[in-house]
Amino acid sequence: MLWLLFLLVTASHAELCKPDAENAFKVRLSIKTALGDQSYTWDTNEEYLFRAMVAFSMRKVPNREATEIAHVLLCNITQRVSFWFVVTDPSKNHTLPAVEVQSAIRMNRNRINNAFLLNDQTLEFLKIPATLGPPTDSAVPVWIIIFGVVFCIVIVAITLLILSGIRQRRRKSKGLPEVEDAEDKCETPITVENGIPCDPLDTKEVHLNEAFVPEGERLTPL
Amino acid sequence: MALTEEPQSLVEDSGDERPKWDNKFQYLLSCIGFAVGLGNIWRFPYLCQTYGGGAFLIPYLIALVFEGIPLFHIELAIGQRLRRGSIGVWTAISPYLGGVVSAGLGCFTVSFLVSLYYNTILMWVLWYFLNSFQNPLPWSSCPPDRNRTGFVDECQGSGVVSYFWYRQTLNISADIGDSGALQWRLLMCLAACWVVVYLCVIRGIESSGKVIYFTALFPYLVLTLFLIRGLTLPGAKEGLLYLFTPNLEILRNPRVWLDAATQIFFSLSLAFGGHIAFASYNPPRNDCEKDAVIIALVNSMTSLYASITVFSVVGFKATNDYEKCLDRNILSLINAFELPDQSVSRDDYPAVLADLNATQPARVARLLLRSCRLEDFLDKSASGTGLAFIVFTECLLHLPVAPAWAVLFFGMLFTLGLSSMFGNMEGVITPLLDLGVLPRSVPKELLTGLVCLACFACALCFTLQSGNYWLEIFDNYAASLNLIIFAFFEVFGVVYVYGMNRFCNDIEWMTGRRPNLYWRVAWKLVSPLLLLSVFGAYLVLLVQKPLSYKAWNPQHVGPSMKPFPDDPLHGQCACHLCLRMGGSECIQDWGPSRPGAPAP
């Protein structure tokens, strides 16, 4: 009798959990990819932990606080490591709707990942998309800051160059009128050396170089 | 006799001093900086790869020896001898060449237009440069979609880097007719670029001559760093082997010779008037023959050096992509056949696949595995903005400390472009100064400021959403034919109008040696013939296929070819070619009529 009951139970379990069953989800783990040398082997204890995590996630859903580990069924475990799971209701006659299971898993995805030291890519729930992290945008985009710095430096440099150019030009134009005035008023200071006046070369009278004007009286006659 | 006599004075030193170079090195660096530009980095490697690797060097060297160096020598010689910018030089040689058949005015116009679009490329480089100061780099991952369940569709379809370029940088529209809105980010970068250019050319060569020490030498430093880094990456060897393996068969294709000739021509930046302007600031007795040979050789060496660097990095990327392709296939196999995780290595893959194919071919076929061949990934070459902003940018993601390499790379591109901009701006400003457009009392700073402002205003069209399309048109059609015509007139004008003997006398006066047979033959026969044939071939190719540009389709993955919108363009294009001889007046009617449409 008991044996018959056992058969019935396993049969019903087989009914409820099989690949592509209604409300069943496939899970795939890539432990070696994630952990390399420190990977653990997948055995029945790990399966127990998995069922516990799924039961834990379901218990957080309102109306499903009575979910037990025994309600989570795993089947078709392969070497890959991949398997299918379903969550049954307390009567163990039918499975809970996929939508509820999906939302429960999504809410607690982080906890489940961490229990197995894996992440969204190495612990995959096919058909349950992971929620991506929000994009990390700082308040002011970085490029504007650097742009501001570069732009300010360049503007300052241009202003300095223009100002220095204006100053140079003013100095040049101030220099020229002074010389012209002096020539007009004939106020060039005449320096005298050896009794010979050393006039700067008078540009208006190009031809006369006073230093060489032959003034016989100044020289001692031979 | 010619050594001591002052040759007939075509030069009036009009009293005010012409600016001078501080020293010879500054002059050489400026010319090298002008000649070495973005094309050395992103055009030459592509040509090498497409045209049979090492075999391409043969037509390239022939073009260099018979077309590049002779033309370059002519430009330097006439600039130095006549001590004027491009317009003045032609007016001095013959009033017909300067005024009516305005080759000089044409050079000036081309320099202006090329400045516009060259600085637009710098604007994009600056944008990438500014975005490189963050970790992780913004083009390393797709932004999540609104539900945060996956990535944005457009990004997933095209790839992260392409998405960043086409959507987050350009925000490109689907069609050239749809110009869209001004992109304020690009506008800011454009303003910054023109301000930087203004800062450097504010006093002509007095200011640009100081900056050139940095902008001309920094790229070589970065190229060396990248070379060292690139050669130590896995897969670099494959990339280099692939690039330099000569395929001599390809020399039978006339297209190779055409591309080699045009590459040399544009690489040396001939017929822009920039070199004439630079040489005009030289002392009259300067060995321009040696300068021409040195600069041309340095330019070609730089191209080779850059291509080694580019291809070692691209080889690394190809190997990376190949390994990822293999890994993807392996994962599909493992998942489908429930094999243990990590049980199939890359080396085992072919054996395992064959095994499974033999036992369960139907299931394997259903997996739709892609065939992974390293050659396919190495073949995915790109040139131009595609290389810089898509291929190489993706390569940078794989290097450790990616932001630092990104900053270096884009900084290098910026300084390369900037030093070429100096030459372009000189080609614009020196003729204006020589023509005496503004009275002498107006300071030089004001003139350069006005020119930069005018260029900035004209370049605003490139910041529209359709800007990249306009730029492609410029790149492909605006300058090329013009420059070949101007170069031809240069050679013709100097050799036949000015007179070969007179020119050789002038060179003897300047350098102390009479040009030997090689120069004379090249100037009289070979270069003009080469230019004519290049021009003819170009025209034939242009006429053969309809003018088109590559458009970005946000619904469909990747770019598609589109014909130019409508007939008015074809009609005006032909008319345009005939009138081009006349100079700048005719270039109004290109493109669908809309305000602000750029003139090519």
PDB file of N, CA and C in Angstrom, chain B residues 466-516:
ATOM      1  N   SER B 466      22.622  65.970 -39.668  1.00  0.00           N
ATOM      2  CA  SER B 466      23.052  65.371 -40.930  1.00  0.00           C
ATOM      3  C   SER B 466      24.487  65.753 -41.245  1.00  0.00           C
ATOM      4  N   GLY B 467      25.176  66.373 -40.264  1.00  0.00           N
ATOM      5  CA  GLY B 467      26.510  66.899 -40.500  1.00  0.00           C
ATOM      6  C   GLY B 467      27.491  65.898 -41.071  1.00  0.00           C
ATOM      7  N   ASN B 468      27.435  64.670 -40.573  1.00  0.00           N
ATOM      8  CA  ASN B 468      28.405  63.671 -41.015  1.00  0.00           C
ATOM      9  C   ASN B 468      28.249  63.360 -42.492  1.00  0.00           C
ATOM     10  N   TYR B 469      27.026  63.418 -42.998  1.00  0.00           N
ATOM     11  CA  TYR B 469      26.815  63.162 -44.421  1.00  0.00           C
ATOM     12  C   TYR B 469      27.467  64.257 -45.251  1.00  0.00           C
ATOM     13  N   TRP B 470      27.257  65.511 -44.807  1.00  0.00           N
ATOM     14  CA  TRP B 470      27.860  66.622 -45.528  1.00  0.00           C
ATOM     15  C   TRP B 470      29.372  66.495 -45.528  1.00  0.00           C
ATOM     16  N   LEU B 471      29.894  66.058 -44.396  1.00  0.00           N
ATOM     17  CA  LEU B 471      31.331  65.906 -44.308  1.00  0.00           C
ATOM     18  C   LEU B 471      31.839  64.841 -45.258  1.00  0.00           C
ATOM     19  N   GLU B 472      31.083  63.772 -45.395  1.00  0.00           N
ATOM     20  CA  GLU B 472      31.508  62.718 -46.333  1.00  0.00           C
ATOM     21  C   GLU B 472      31.532  63.256 -47.740  1.00  0.00           C
ATOM     22  N   ILE B 473      30.545  64.060 -48.064  1.00  0.00           N
ATOM     23  CA  ILE B 473      30.511  64.630 -49.418  1.00  0.00           C
ATOM     24  C   ILE B 473      31.733  65.505 -49.634  1.00  0.00           C
ATOM     25  N   PHE B 474      32.010  66.356 -48.644  1.00  0.00           N
ATOM     26  CA  PHE B 474      33.192  67.201 -48.729  1.00  0.00           C
ATOM     27  C   PHE B 474      34.432  66.359 -48.947  1.00  0.00           C
ATOM     28  N   ASP B 475      34.564  65.363 -48.089  1.00  0.00           N
ATOM     29  CA  ASP B 475      35.748  64.524 -48.105  1.00  0.00           C
ATOM     30  C   ASP B 475      35.934  63.874 -49.459  1.00  0.00           C
ATOM     31  N   ASN B 476      34.816  63.381 -50.019  1.00  0.00           N
ATOM     32  CA  ASN B 476      34.949  62.636 -51.264  1.00  0.00           C
ATOM     33  C   ASN B 476      35.012  63.520 -52.489  1.00  0.00           C
ATOM     34  N   TYR B 477      34.268  64.597 -52.495  1.00  0.00           N
ATOM     35  CA  TYR B 477      34.111  65.313 -53.768  1.00  0.00           C
ATOM     36  C   TYR B 477      34.631  66.734 -53.765  1.00  0.00           C
ATOM     37  N   ALA B 478      34.780  67.346 -52.584  1.00  0.00           N
ATOM     38  CA  ALA B 478      35.044  68.792 -52.631  1.00  0.00           C
ATOM     39  C   ALA B 478      36.447  69.126 -53.098  1.00  0.00           C
ATOM     40  N   ALA B 479      37.423  68.518 -52.443  1.00  0.00           N
ATOM     41  CA  ALA B 479      38.766  69.024 -52.666  1.00  0.00           C
ATOM     42  C   ALA B 479      39.525  68.279 -53.746  1.00  0.00           C
ATOM     43  N   SER B 480      39.234  67.028 -53.925  1.00  0.00           N
ATOM     44  CA  SER B 480      40.142  66.191 -54.700  1.00  0.00           C
ATOM     45  C   SER B 480      40.394  66.672 -56.119  1.00  0.00           C
ATOM     46  N   LEU B 481      39.334  66.817 -56.888  1.00  0.00           N
ATOM     47  CA  LEU B 481      39.554  67.217 -58.279  1.00  0.00           C
ATOM     48  C   LEU B 481      40.182  68.594 -58.371  1.00  0.00           C
ATOM     49  N   ASN B 482      39.699  69.506 -57.532  1.00  0.00           N
ATOM     50  CA  ASN B 482      40.243  70.865 -57.518  1.00  0.00           C
ATOM     51  C   ASN B 482      41.747  70.859 -57.365  1.00  0.00           C
ATOM     52  N   LEU B 483      42.200  70.103 -56.359  1.00  0.00           N
ATOM     53  CA  LEU B 483      43.611  70.134 -56.043  1.00  0.00           C
ATOM     54  C   LEU B 483      44.445  69.602 -57.194  1.00  0.00           C
ATOM     55  N   ILE B 484      43.946  68.579 -57.857  1.00  0.00           N
ATOM     56  CA  ILE B 484      44.731  68.027 -58.958  1.00  0.00           C
ATOM     57  C   ILE B 484      44.842  69.054 -60.076  1.00  0.00           C
ATOM     58  N   ILE B 485      43.745  69.751 -60.319  1.00  0.00           N
ATOM     59  CA  ILE B 485      43.791  70.785 -61.359  1.00  0.00           C
ATOM     60  C   ILE B 485      44.779  71.875 -60.982  1.00  0.00           C
ATOM     61  N   PHE B 486      44.716  72.309 -59.714  1.00  0.00           N
ATOM     62  CA  PHE B 486      45.615  73.384 -59.303  1.00  0.00           C
ATOM     63  C   PHE B 486      47.061  72.936 -59.378  1.00  0.00           C
ATOM     64  N   ALA B 487      47.319  71.703 -58.974  1.00  0.00           N
ATOM     65  CA  ALA B 487      48.696  71.228 -59.035  1.00  0.00           C
ATOM     66  C   ALA B 487      49.171  71.201 -60.475  1.00  0.00           C
ATOM     67  N   PHE B 488      48.301  70.773 -61.360  1.00  0.00           N
ATOM     68  CA  PHE B 488      48.690  70.735 -62.768  1.00  0.00           C
ATOM     69  C   PHE B 488      49.034  72.127 -63.265  1.00  0.00           C
ATOM     70  N   PHE B 489      48.204  73.095 -62.880  1.00  0.00           N
ATOM     71  CA  PHE B 489      48.498  74.466 -63.299  1.00  0.00           C
ATOM     72  C   PHE B 489      49.775  74.991 -62.678  1.00  0.00           C
ATOM     73  N   GLU B 490      50.029  74.527 -61.457  1.00  0.00           N
ATOM     74  CA  GLU B 490      51.280  74.930 -60.815  1.00  0.00           C
ATOM     75  C   GLU B 490      52.462  74.513 -61.662  1.00  0.00           C
ATOM     76  N   VAL B 491      52.500  73.224 -61.991  1.00  0.00           N
ATOM     77  CA  VAL B 491      53.630  72.716 -62.761  1.00  0.00           C
ATOM     78  C   VAL B 491      53.681  73.387 -64.126  1.00  0.00           C
ATOM     79  N   PHE B 492      52.542  73.438 -64.771  1.00  0.00           N
ATOM     80  CA  PHE B 492      52.476  74.027 -66.097  1.00  0.00           C
ATOM     81  C   PHE B 492      52.914  75.481 -66.060  1.00  0.00           C
ATOM     82  N   GLY B 493      52.368  76.202 -65.079  1.00  0.00           N
ATOM     83  CA  GLY B 493      52.673  77.621 -64.983  1.00  0.00           C
ATOM     84  C   GLY B 493      54.150  77.869 -64.770  1.00  0.00           C
ATOM     85  N   VAL B 494      54.734  77.094 -63.852  1.00  0.00           N
ATOM     86  CA  VAL B 494      56.129  77.338 -63.555  1.00  0.00           C
ATOM     87  C   VAL B 494      57.014  76.916 -64.720  1.00  0.00           C
ATOM     88  N   VAL B 495      56.757  75.744 -65.264  1.00  0.00           N
ATOM     89  CA  VAL B 495      57.685  75.207 -66.270  1.00  0.00           C
ATOM     90  C   VAL B 495      57.499  75.875 -67.625  1.00  0.00           C
ATOM     91  N   TYR B 496      56.259  76.121 -68.015  1.00  0.00           N
ATOM     92  CA  TYR B 496      56.050  76.621 -69.378  1.00  0.00           C
ATOM     93  C   TYR B 496      55.794  78.116 -69.427  1.00  0.00           C
ATOM     94  N   VAL B 497      55.086  78.683 -68.453  1.00  0.00           N
ATOM     95  CA  VAL B 497      54.804  80.125 -68.517  1.00  0.00           C
ATOM     96  C   VAL B 497      55.981  80.912 -67.939  1.00  0.00           C
ATOM     97  N   TYR B 498      56.395  80.531 -66.732  1.00  0.00           N
ATOM     98  CA  TYR B 498      57.519  81.233 -66.110  1.00  0.00           C
ATOM     99  C   TYR B 498      58.815  80.897 -66.841  1.00  0.00           C
ATOM    100  N   GLY B 499      58.913  79.667 -67.284  1.00  0.00           N
ATOM    101  CA  GLY B 499      60.092  79.267 -68.035  1.00  0.00           C
ATOM    102  C   GLY B 499      61.009  78.377 -67.223  1.00  0.00           C
ATOM    103  N   MET B 500      61.361  77.224 -67.797  1.00  0.00           N
ATOM    104  CA  MET B 500      62.205  76.271 -67.069  1.00  0.00           C
ATOM    105  C   MET B 500      63.572  76.862 -66.793  1.00  0.00           C
ATOM    106  N   ASN B 501      64.120  77.558 -67.752  1.00  0.00           N
ATOM    107  CA  ASN B 501      65.465  78.121 -67.565  1.00  0.00           C
ATOM    108  C   ASN B 501      65.492  79.141 -66.450  1.00  0.00           C
ATOM    109  N   ARG B 502      64.521  80.038 -66.509  1.00  0.00           N
ATOM    110  CA  ARG B 502      64.433  81.088 -65.488  1.00  0.00           C
ATOM    111  C   ARG B 502      64.310  80.458 -64.108  1.00  0.00           C
ATOM    112  N   PHE B 503      63.466  79.416 -64.026  1.00  0.00           N
ATOM    113  CA  PHE B 503      63.238  78.751 -62.747  1.00  0.00           C
ATOM    114  C   PHE B 503      64.525  78.092 -62.268  1.00  0.00           C
ATOM    115  N   CYS B 504      65.224  77.407 -63.186  1.00  0.00           N
ATOM    116  CA  CYS B 504      66.468  76.766 -62.780  1.00  0.00           C
ATOM    117  C   CYS B 504      67.502  77.794 -62.335  1.00  0.00           C
ATOM    118  N   ASN B 505      67.519  78.952 -63.014  1.00  0.00           N
ATOM    119  CA  ASN B 505      68.421  80.014 -62.566  1.00  0.00           C
ATOM    120  C   ASN B 505      68.094  80.442 -61.141  1.00  0.00           C
ATOM    121  N   ASP B 506      66.804  80.622 -60.884  1.00  0.00           N
ATOM    122  CA  ASP B 506      66.415  81.042 -59.547  1.00  0.00           C
ATOM    123  C   ASP B 506      66.849  80.027 -58.502  1.00  0.00           C
ATOM    124  N   ILE B 507      66.647  78.750 -58.832  1.00  0.00           N
ATOM    125  CA  ILE B 507      67.014  77.717 -57.855  1.00  0.00           C
ATOM    126  C   ILE B 507      68.514  77.716 -57.634  1.00  0.00           C
ATOM    127  N   GLU B 508      69.258  77.913 -58.723  1.00  0.00           N
ATOM    128  CA  GLU B 508      70.706  77.945 -58.572  1.00  0.00           C
ATOM    129  C   GLU B 508      71.116  79.096 -57.665  1.00  0.00           C
ATOM    130  N   TRP B 509      70.413  80.250 -57.836  1.00  0.00           N
ATOM    131  CA  TRP B 509      70.715  81.396 -56.977  1.00  0.00           C
ATOM    132  C   TRP B 509      70.425  81.075 -55.508  1.00  0.00           C
ATOM    133  N   MET B 510      69.312  80.324 -55.288  1.00  0.00           N
ATOM    134  CA  MET B 510      68.909  80.074 -53.898  1.00  0.00           C
ATOM    135  C   MET B 510      69.738  78.976 -53.241  1.00  0.00           C
ATOM    136  N   THR B 511      69.970  77.882 -53.988  1.00  0.00           N
ATOM    137  CA  THR B 511      70.604  76.744 -53.336  1.00  0.00           C
ATOM    138  C   THR B 511      72.067  76.590 -53.687  1.00  0.00           C
ATOM    139  N   GLY B 512      72.501  77.237 -54.754  1.00  0.00           N
ATOM    140  CA  GLY B 512      73.892  77.105 -55.154  1.00  0.00           C
ATOM    141  C   GLY B 512      74.133  75.983 -56.144  1.00  0.00           C
ATOM    142  N   ARG B 513      73.079  75.212 -56.468  1.00  0.00           N
ATOM    143  CA  ARG B 513      73.289  74.149 -57.451  1.00  0.00           C
ATOM    144  C   ARG B 513      72.180  74.244 -58.481  1.00  0.00           C
ATOM    145  N   ARG B 514      72.505  73.908 -59.703  1.00  0.00           N
ATOM    146  CA  ARG B 514      71.481  73.873 -60.713  1.00  0.00           C
ATOM    147  C   ARG B 514      70.724  72.545 -60.590  1.00  0.00           C
ATOM    148  N   PRO B 515      69.393  72.535 -60.740  1.00  0.00           N
ATOM    149  CA  PRO B 515      68.676  71.260 -60.629  1.00  0.00           C
ATOM    150  C   PRO B 515      69.116  70.298 -61.724  1.00  0.00           C
ATOM    151  N   ASN B 516      69.304  69.021 -61.330  1.00  0.00           N
ATOM    152  CA  ASN B 516      69.873  68.080 -62.286  1.00  0.00           C
ATOM    153  C   ASN B 516      68.805  67.476 -63.183  1.00  0.00           C
TER     154      ASN B 516
END
